[in-house]
Every structure is written in C-alpha cells, then in structure tokens.
Amino acid sequence: VTSESAFIDSLRALAAHPGARGLIDDVAVLDIGGETIVLTHDAIVEGVHYLAIDPPADVAWKLLAVNLSDLAAKGARPIGVLLGYALGDAAWDRDFVRGLAGALGAFDLPLLGGDTVSMPAGAPRLLGLTAIGRASGPVPSRSGARPGDDLWVSGTIGDAGAGLEILIAGGDGPAGLVERYRNPRPRLEAGARLAPCVTAMMDVSDGLLIDAGRMARASQCALAIAVDAVPLSDDYLAFRGDGRAARIEAAIAGDDYELLFAAAPGDAAALLALGEEIRLSLSRIGVFAKGAGLALDDAGTPVALPPRLGFEHQG
Amino acid sequence: VTSESAFIDSLRALAAHPGARGLIDDVAVLDIGGETIVLTHDAIVEGVHYLAIDPPADVAWKLLAVNLSDLAAKGARPIGVLLGYALGDAAWDRDFVRGLAGALGAFDLPLLGGDTVSMPAGAPRLLGLTAIGRASGPVPSRSGARPGDDLWVSGTIGDAGAGLEILIAGGDGPAGLVERYRNPRPRLEAGARLAPCVTAMMDVSDGLLIDAGRMARASQCALAIAVDAVPLSDDYLAFRGDGRAARIEAAIAGDDYELLFAAAPGDAAALLALGEEIRLSLSRIGVFAKGAGLALDDAGTPVALPPRLGFEHQG
C-alpha cells in the first residue's frame, strides 16, 4: 500500500500551476475575472474517518464542515458545494439528505451539483464534497511563517478527540465533547477576519502538533510550542484533568477544526482584540525561529515529543 | 437500496440556487467577476464503472475524460481539476499517476488539488474528480429544445459498448472499438464551437436513447429518432453489421461521450459546415415535436422501443 505522503509527492509534478500551491495548502486558488476563488475537495470513508454507528445526519455535517474548515483557513467564504455520493441503505441515505439539508441551511449554502453512484453490495462508502469559496483579500498559505512570528490557535483543542473516546467507550462523559466530535464548527468568520493579519494559516484536522509541525516545515522554520498554553475547554478539563499528559493528549487528538496561524509579535494586541470582537478565544501557543524541527516545553521546562504527533491518514 | 433518480429528487430541494440548474445539467454554472465558471464532479467505482482488469492508466484517462465531456457539453474549456483518490495497491497507484500525467498533459491541464484517503482493506475503490471550466459564451442546458428542432449527435455511436463486449469476451475484435471504450475523447473543441448554435446540449454517457429521452423530457417535448440515421463507424459495422438490431444495440450501449444537441432546422447547413471545419461528423438523427415521449423509426417504418434504453446507474 502506498503511503499518502508518497502518493501526494508523486502527484506534485502534475501540479505546477501556481493555483495548486504545490499541493501543500489543502485548497486551489484561482484568479477569475478579478475575483479570487478557493476550491477544496475532501472525502471521508466509513470505518476510517467516521464510525459506521455515527448518525447519518452527523456524517453529513462532518463532510460539509471539514471542507468549509479548509476554506475558513484560507479566509474564504463559501459559495456552494458539489456532492459526490455513494448510495447505500435507503434509510441511511434519507437521513443523510435530511442532515445535509440542515447543515447547508446552517451556513446558508446551496448544493450546486455533483454525482451519485452505486457501490458493490457491502462496500464501505466514500463520500466526497467539493466546496467553492470566494476570498475578498489575501489567501494565506501554510508556508508563510517567519522566524520570530508567534503561533496561535483558535478556540479549544482536544475536545473532539475526547468525544470520540467517549463514543467508543459507550457514552459516559460531557455531551459537549461528543458534540465537538460530531458537529465541528468551521471557523469561517474568524478565518475571513484573520486572513489579512496572519503570515500563515491552516486548520487543525490531524492534531495540533502534527499540523503545527507541517506549518513549520512548509515555512522552513523551527517551532517551539508551550504545552501549558494549549487552550482547553472546561469540559475537557473536567474529563481529563489538566496535567501535562492531558495537555499533550489534546495536542495530538485531531478533529479539532480550529484555526492555526502565525503572526508577527507586534500584532498580538490587535489579534486579542479581534478574538474578543468575534467571541472566539485566540491563544498564543508557540514561537517560530530560524532552523528546523518542533520542540515542546511546559512552563519553561523542555518536554519530549510524544511518539505520535497526530493522524497521518487524513488529508 | 435507494435508486439514483429518487435520491437526486430528494437533493433537489437543496439546490434552489440558479447555478445548480435544478441538478439536471450535470454541471454547476457560476457567474464570477463577469466570467462564467462551469464545475462538474463525476466519480467512477471499481466493478461498476470500470473493470478491475482495466489498466490503471486507462482508468485515469476515463476519470478525466468523463468529467471533461460534461464540460464539453456545456461549451466550457477546462482550467484544471481536483482529484479525490482512494489509495490501493502501490503498483496500481503508481501506474494511475503515470496515466493521469499523460491524460492531463494531453489536454494541457494542471492538477490543482484534491484529497487522498485510505480505504479499508479489500474495499472496491471510488475515484472522484472535479473539473473546473470556463465558458466564453452561452452555457446550453439540456432543457432548451423546442418543437421543430432537430436532434443531432457528434461522431459515431456504439463503439465503446462494442469495445466493452470485446474486452469481456476476451479480446477478439477491432482494436479501435476497445480504444473508444478505454480512451473516450471529450469533444471540447466541438462543444465550445457548438454552444452558441444549439438550443440544448448534453453528452451521451448512458446510451443515446436514454440520454435523448432525458433531453426530450427536460425540454417538455416529444422526440422521434431515426434509427437508420444513427452514425456508426466502419469498425462497428465490421463487428456487428448494419441491420436494425445492430443500430439499436449501438443506441443503447453507452460510454460514447459524444455530444447530443438540439438546433433549429434553419441552422442545419451551418452546423454541417462547422462539422467539416472541425473534422467531426455531425449527424441529424431526430426531430422534436409538441407532446411527450420517445418514438423510433427505421427508414420511415415505426420501430418498438427496446426494453432497455441505456444505463440507469450512471450519473
């Protein structure tokens, strides 16, 4: 079996167009008639990206949300979506459409097209979605962080991973954590407001540490992250406590769909004020430097990297 | 199991945006900055839309070609594509990328982005592609045919279906027919040139009769098709003969990826001249009328509709 990263490397030769951004930015960026169009396509697979027991309406929400999160991280506002749907059980399909209707309604978005196919009996399903967005300003890449920039993250980290653990164990834990797993909220307003202020931005989908490491590598910088600064929710703290292990667990959990961004230190006050205005906490959690590699500390004490930094399997 | 048409009906309520064209046109049409952008997403499934024994490079060609054919039918020129890829066997993946490189190169198109996912072991694969195009003039729908218009089709019909039959039977037959099955040629130049001259246009993917019936229904017209006017290739005639049964077989075979269009009778001479100019035969095969329903005749003699008009399973 080919690894995802090796496969994507083999595709890079086909993606010389500047709009492809070297296939490192999860989106394509096209200038059309003086406007900037941002396109993303993410797929989710039964048994890989969602549980067969997950309610179909939540699968629909997640399929939309993971794509909108990619647009949010580029400062783009969504225009509409194309759905690539594999038919299955009739009741499941019906509930999926109801869920998709609710999810599209929540973001006031139209379905614009797509394709519906049948699968061989018993095959796990792959559901794909293409989201089309428009950016009214600069479209930050993940490769623009500079030595001296701060690393920031929106919201709280680790909730969705804890929610997944609760679901797998049978359901005992704060409902807010399960909600974060099943119904991630793409940070569209924050992304559009932050885009002009950041030097790099991406979403956190595979885990804070692995995604932050990717931003540092793409930006050809070293990065130090303060574990004690990783923002945790009250639900998370109640569920796991707030020791170092709980903080590191949050930082590798994945499925957060928060925004991870780099900004000049001089912009910190303006960013904190913006967070207050849009009612979303923005937390400074690290610093970029010359060099390479990812390092952790906890209240100033160096901490070893965990053996796994997040999920490799997600796109 | 939900039928595709019932499922698409349930999606239509989510697709009220005019750019969705009521989900009947295989594409989305967006006006952006004074330009017209046309988007399509088609998926193909192993064991449903392609044979597990098909060479991976041909699968890559087909995945691209079926999407470009949708753009061609709307008069749009492609700008680039997003790939939704499910990883499998490493050698197959490598050959797929080589094939995709060749296919994109043949149309001078970049890969702009997409997503790569892993499937559970042994799962049949679904491969998706989103193609982005630009139209410089009107974007014909399939619903614009008027009573009195002629029905036209480009190229020859039935070759790909015969090629598939040759492959399944083990390979004895004209190589040109197999080539038409494995490497369909989207009619991009023809589509762009025809778009300003037609009242309706779509591609033939599921079978000439079923697709022509869809155009007639969408246009709220009756349609009579002259079986004896269906254009057949020399290879096809050599393989199946040119009796009525062979002509009907061609008209329900599918996978043609030719253009099917309606035009006013007064434009016939101009269309024939255009076909000569772009070196693609354009054949008048039917007439729209007031009313509803599809009727066949062979040199003026009414012919019963075959029990199956094409493939229902394709999108």
mmCIF file of C-alpha atoms in Angstrom, chain A residues 1-4 7-8 10-11 14-17 19-21 23 26-28 30-35 37 39-49 79 82-91 93-94 96-97 100-101 104 109-120 123-126 130 132 134 313-315, chain B residues 1-4 7-8 10-11 14-17 19-21 23 26-28 30-35 37 39-49 79 82-91 93-94 96-97 100-101 104 109-120 123-126 130 132 134 313-315:
data_model
loop_
_atom_site.group_PDB
_atom_site.id
_atom_site.type_symbol
_atom_site.label_atom_id
_atom_site.label_comp_id
_atom_site.label_asym_id
_atom_site.label_seq_id
_atom_site.Cartn_x
_atom_site.Cartn_y
_atom_site.Cartn_z
ATOM 1 C CA VAL A 1 0.000 0.000 0.000
ATOM 2 C CA THR A 2 1.256 3.451 -0.954
ATOM 3 C CA SER A 3 1.570 5.997 1.864
ATOM 4 C CA GLU A 4 -0.462 9.132 1.433
ATOM 5 C CA PHE A 7 1.423 9.382 -3.291
ATOM 6 C CA ILE A 8 0.972 13.139 -2.945
ATOM 7 C CA SER A 10 4.121 11.674 -6.945
ATOM 8 C CA LEU A 11 1.230 13.995 -7.855
ATOM 9 C CA LEU A 14 1.294 17.370 -12.211
ATOM 10 C CA ALA A 15 0.564 20.430 -10.095
ATOM 11 C CA ALA A 16 2.984 23.061 -11.380
ATOM 12 C CA HIS A 17 0.176 25.620 -11.827
ATOM 13 C CA GLY A 19 -3.139 27.875 -8.217
ATOM 14 C CA ALA A 20 -2.251 24.387 -6.966
ATOM 15 C CA ARG A 21 0.126 25.897 -4.372
ATOM 16 C CA LEU A 23 -0.440 20.680 -3.175
ATOM 17 C CA ASP A 26 -5.448 21.804 1.009
ATOM 18 C CA VAL A 27 -7.001 24.209 -1.496
ATOM 19 C CA ALA A 28 -6.690 25.502 -5.038
ATOM 20 C CA LEU A 30 -7.797 30.691 -8.909
ATOM 21 C CA ASP A 31 -7.962 34.316 -10.029
ATOM 22 C CA ILE A 32 -11.052 34.657 -12.195
ATOM 23 C CA GLY A 33 -12.323 37.943 -13.547
ATOM 24 C CA GLY A 34 -10.579 39.895 -10.794
ATOM 25 C CA GLU A 35 -12.019 37.664 -8.055
ATOM 26 C CA ILE A 37 -11.882 31.624 -5.997
ATOM 27 C CA LEU A 39 -11.688 25.334 -4.065
ATOM 28 C CA THR A 40 -11.266 22.328 -1.832
ATOM 29 C CA HIS A 41 -12.222 18.658 -2.078
ATOM 30 C CA ASP A 42 -12.210 16.380 0.964
ATOM 31 C CA ALA A 43 -13.537 12.850 1.207
ATOM 32 C CA ILE A 44 -14.493 10.779 4.232
ATOM 33 C CA VAL A 45 -14.544 6.986 4.343
ATOM 34 C CA GLU A 46 -16.770 4.771 6.506
ATOM 35 C CA GLY A 47 -14.649 2.999 9.097
ATOM 36 C CA VAL A 48 -11.733 5.406 8.544
ATOM 37 C CA HIS A 49 -12.993 8.974 9.025
ATOM 38 C CA ILE A 79 -20.471 29.930 -2.206
ATOM 39 C CA LEU A 82 -20.780 19.702 -5.138
ATOM 40 C CA LEU A 83 -21.587 16.347 -3.530
ATOM 41 C CA GLY A 84 -20.058 13.012 -4.560
ATOM 42 C CA TYR A 85 -22.379 10.443 -3.004
ATOM 43 C CA ALA A 86 -22.246 6.656 -2.900
ATOM 44 C CA LEU A 87 -25.690 5.149 -2.358
ATOM 45 C CA GLY A 88 -26.246 2.599 0.403
ATOM 46 C CA ASP A 89 -29.041 1.684 2.761
ATOM 47 C CA ALA A 90 -32.219 3.636 1.891
ATOM 48 C CA ALA A 91 -32.966 4.812 5.447
ATOM 49 C CA ASP A 93 -29.436 7.809 2.613
ATOM 50 C CA ARG A 94 -32.675 9.552 3.597
ATOM 51 C CA PHE A 96 -28.080 11.790 5.304
ATOM 52 C CA VAL A 97 -30.037 14.086 2.969
ATOM 53 C CA LEU A 100 -27.177 17.699 4.677
ATOM 54 C CA ALA A 101 -30.204 19.962 4.331
ATOM 55 C CA LEU A 104 -26.283 23.545 4.292
ATOM 56 C CA LEU A 109 -25.308 27.373 1.252
ATOM 57 C CA PRO A 110 -26.735 25.760 -1.877
ATOM 58 C CA LEU A 111 -25.970 22.338 -3.255
ATOM 59 C CA LEU A 112 -24.758 23.156 -6.768
ATOM 60 C CA GLY A 113 -24.236 19.715 -8.286
ATOM 61 C CA GLY A 114 -22.217 16.547 -8.034
ATOM 62 C CA ASP A 115 -22.623 12.879 -8.763
ATOM 63 C CA THR A 116 -24.399 9.884 -7.259
ATOM 64 C CA VAL A 117 -23.075 6.366 -7.788
ATOM 65 C CA SER A 118 -23.926 2.851 -6.675
ATOM 66 C CA MET A 119 -21.353 0.729 -4.863
ATOM 67 C CA PRO A 120 -20.975 -3.055 -4.986
ATOM 68 C CA ALA A 123 -18.598 -1.979 0.176
ATOM 69 C CA PRO A 124 -17.617 0.694 2.709
ATOM 70 C CA ARG A 125 -18.654 4.059 1.385
ATOM 71 C CA LEU A 126 -16.560 7.008 0.383
ATOM 72 C CA THR A 130 -16.106 19.918 -3.253
ATOM 73 C CA ILE A 132 -16.252 26.529 -3.654
ATOM 74 C CA ARG A 134 -14.520 33.336 -2.564
ATOM 75 C CA HIS A 313 -4.151 9.128 7.426
ATOM 76 C CA GLN A 314 -6.174 12.272 6.947
ATOM 77 C CA GLY A 315 -5.773 14.575 4.000
ATOM 78 C CA VAL B 1 -31.225 0.492 -1.713
ATOM 79 C CA THR B 2 -32.262 3.948 -2.898
ATOM 80 C CA SER B 3 -32.484 4.444 -6.657
ATOM 81 C CA GLU B 4 -30.249 7.168 -8.043
ATOM 82 C CA PHE B 7 -32.032 10.147 -4.339
ATOM 83 C CA ILE B 8 -31.358 13.012 -6.735
ATOM 84 C CA SER B 10 -34.515 14.282 -2.659
ATOM 85 C CA LEU B 11 -31.464 16.512 -3.187
ATOM 86 C CA LEU B 14 -31.231 21.752 -1.506
ATOM 87 C CA ALA B 15 -30.368 23.028 -4.960
ATOM 88 C CA ALA B 16 -32.602 26.057 -5.439
ATOM 89 C CA HIS B 17 -29.627 28.259 -6.461
ATOM 90 C CA GLY B 19 -26.259 27.871 -10.644
ATOM 91 C CA ALA B 20 -27.387 24.356 -9.728
ATOM 92 C CA ARG B 21 -29.724 24.278 -12.749
ATOM 93 C CA LEU B 23 -29.484 19.273 -10.782
ATOM 94 C CA ASP B 26 -24.524 17.531 -14.771
ATOM 95 C CA VAL B 27 -22.763 20.837 -14.033
ATOM 96 C CA ALA B 28 -22.928 23.927 -11.854
ATOM 97 C CA LEU B 30 -21.430 30.315 -11.574
ATOM 98 C CA ASP B 31 -21.035 33.914 -12.696
ATOM 99 C CA ILE B 32 -17.878 35.215 -11.048
ATOM 100 C CA GLY B 33 -16.376 38.600 -11.774
ATOM 101 C CA GLY B 34 -18.059 38.776 -15.172
ATOM 102 C CA GLU B 35 -16.830 35.308 -16.140
ATOM 103 C CA ILE B 37 -17.371 29.179 -14.435
ATOM 104 C CA LEU B 39 -17.964 22.923 -12.466
ATOM 105 C CA THR B 40 -18.599 19.214 -12.626
ATOM 106 C CA HIS B 41 -17.865 16.278 -10.318
ATOM 107 C CA ASP B 42 -18.073 12.686 -11.546
ATOM 108 C CA ALA B 43 -16.958 9.567 -9.728
ATOM 109 C CA ILE B 44 -16.196 6.097 -11.030
ATOM 110 C CA VAL B 45 -16.364 2.900 -8.979
ATOM 111 C CA GLU B 46 -14.321 -0.256 -9.463
ATOM 112 C CA GLY B 47 -16.583 -3.058 -10.632
ATOM 113 C CA VAL B 48 -19.344 -0.606 -11.600
ATOM 114 C CA HIS B 49 -17.900 1.986 -13.983
ATOM 115 C CA ILE B 79 -8.963 25.126 -16.450
ATOM 116 C CA LEU B 82 -9.205 18.364 -8.228
ATOM 117 C CA LEU B 83 -8.627 14.642 -7.648
ATOM 118 C CA GLY B 84 -10.344 12.574 -4.943
ATOM 119 C CA TYR B 85 -8.201 9.459 -4.734
ATOM 120 C CA ALA B 86 -8.570 6.286 -2.674
ATOM 121 C CA LEU B 87 -5.228 4.538 -2.216
ATOM 122 C CA GLY B 88 -4.883 0.855 -3.025
ATOM 123 C CA ASP B 89 -2.198 -1.403 -4.424
ATOM 124 C CA ALA B 90 1.097 0.503 -4.745
ATOM 125 C CA ALA B 91 1.864 -0.587 -8.315
ATOM 126 C CA ASP B 93 -1.432 3.690 -7.753
ATOM 127 C CA ARG B 94 1.883 4.375 -9.485
ATOM 128 C CA PHE B 96 -2.593 5.520 -12.244
ATOM 129 C CA VAL B 97 -0.460 8.612 -11.590
ATOM 130 C CA LEU B 100 -3.139 10.789 -15.093
ATOM 131 C CA ALA B 101 0.038 12.668 -16.036
ATOM 132 C CA LEU B 104 -3.681 15.869 -18.093
ATOM 133 C CA LEU B 109 -4.358 20.794 -17.756
ATOM 134 C CA PRO B 110 -2.970 21.154 -14.241
ATOM 135 C CA LEU B 111 -3.901 19.154 -11.185
ATOM 136 C CA LEU B 112 -4.989 21.893 -8.765
ATOM 137 C CA GLY B 113 -5.696 19.953 -5.592
ATOM 138 C CA GLY B 114 -7.917 17.335 -4.034
ATOM 139 C CA ASP B 115 -7.705 14.703 -1.354
ATOM 140 C CA THR B 116 -6.144 11.281 -0.862
ATOM 141 C CA VAL B 117 -7.669 8.770 1.530
ATOM 142 C CA SER B 118 -7.059 5.194 2.604
ATOM 143 C CA MET B 119 -9.777 2.575 2.260
ATOM 144 C CA PRO B 120 -10.377 -0.436 4.498
ATOM 145 C CA ALA B 123 -12.771 -2.348 -0.397
ATOM 146 C CA PRO B 124 -13.637 -1.517 -4.024
ATOM 147 C CA ARG B 125 -12.375 1.935 -4.816
ATOM 148 C CA LEU B 126 -14.279 5.042 -5.693
ATOM 149 C CA THR B 130 -13.899 17.751 -10.001
ATOM 150 C CA ILE B 132 -13.336 23.398 -13.406
ATOM 151 C CA ARG B 134 -14.699 28.488 -18.193
ATOM 152 C CA HIS B 313 -26.737 3.514 -12.875
ATOM 153 C CA GLN B 314 -24.519 6.282 -14.197
ATOM 154 C CA GLY B 315 -24.800 9.858 -13.027
#
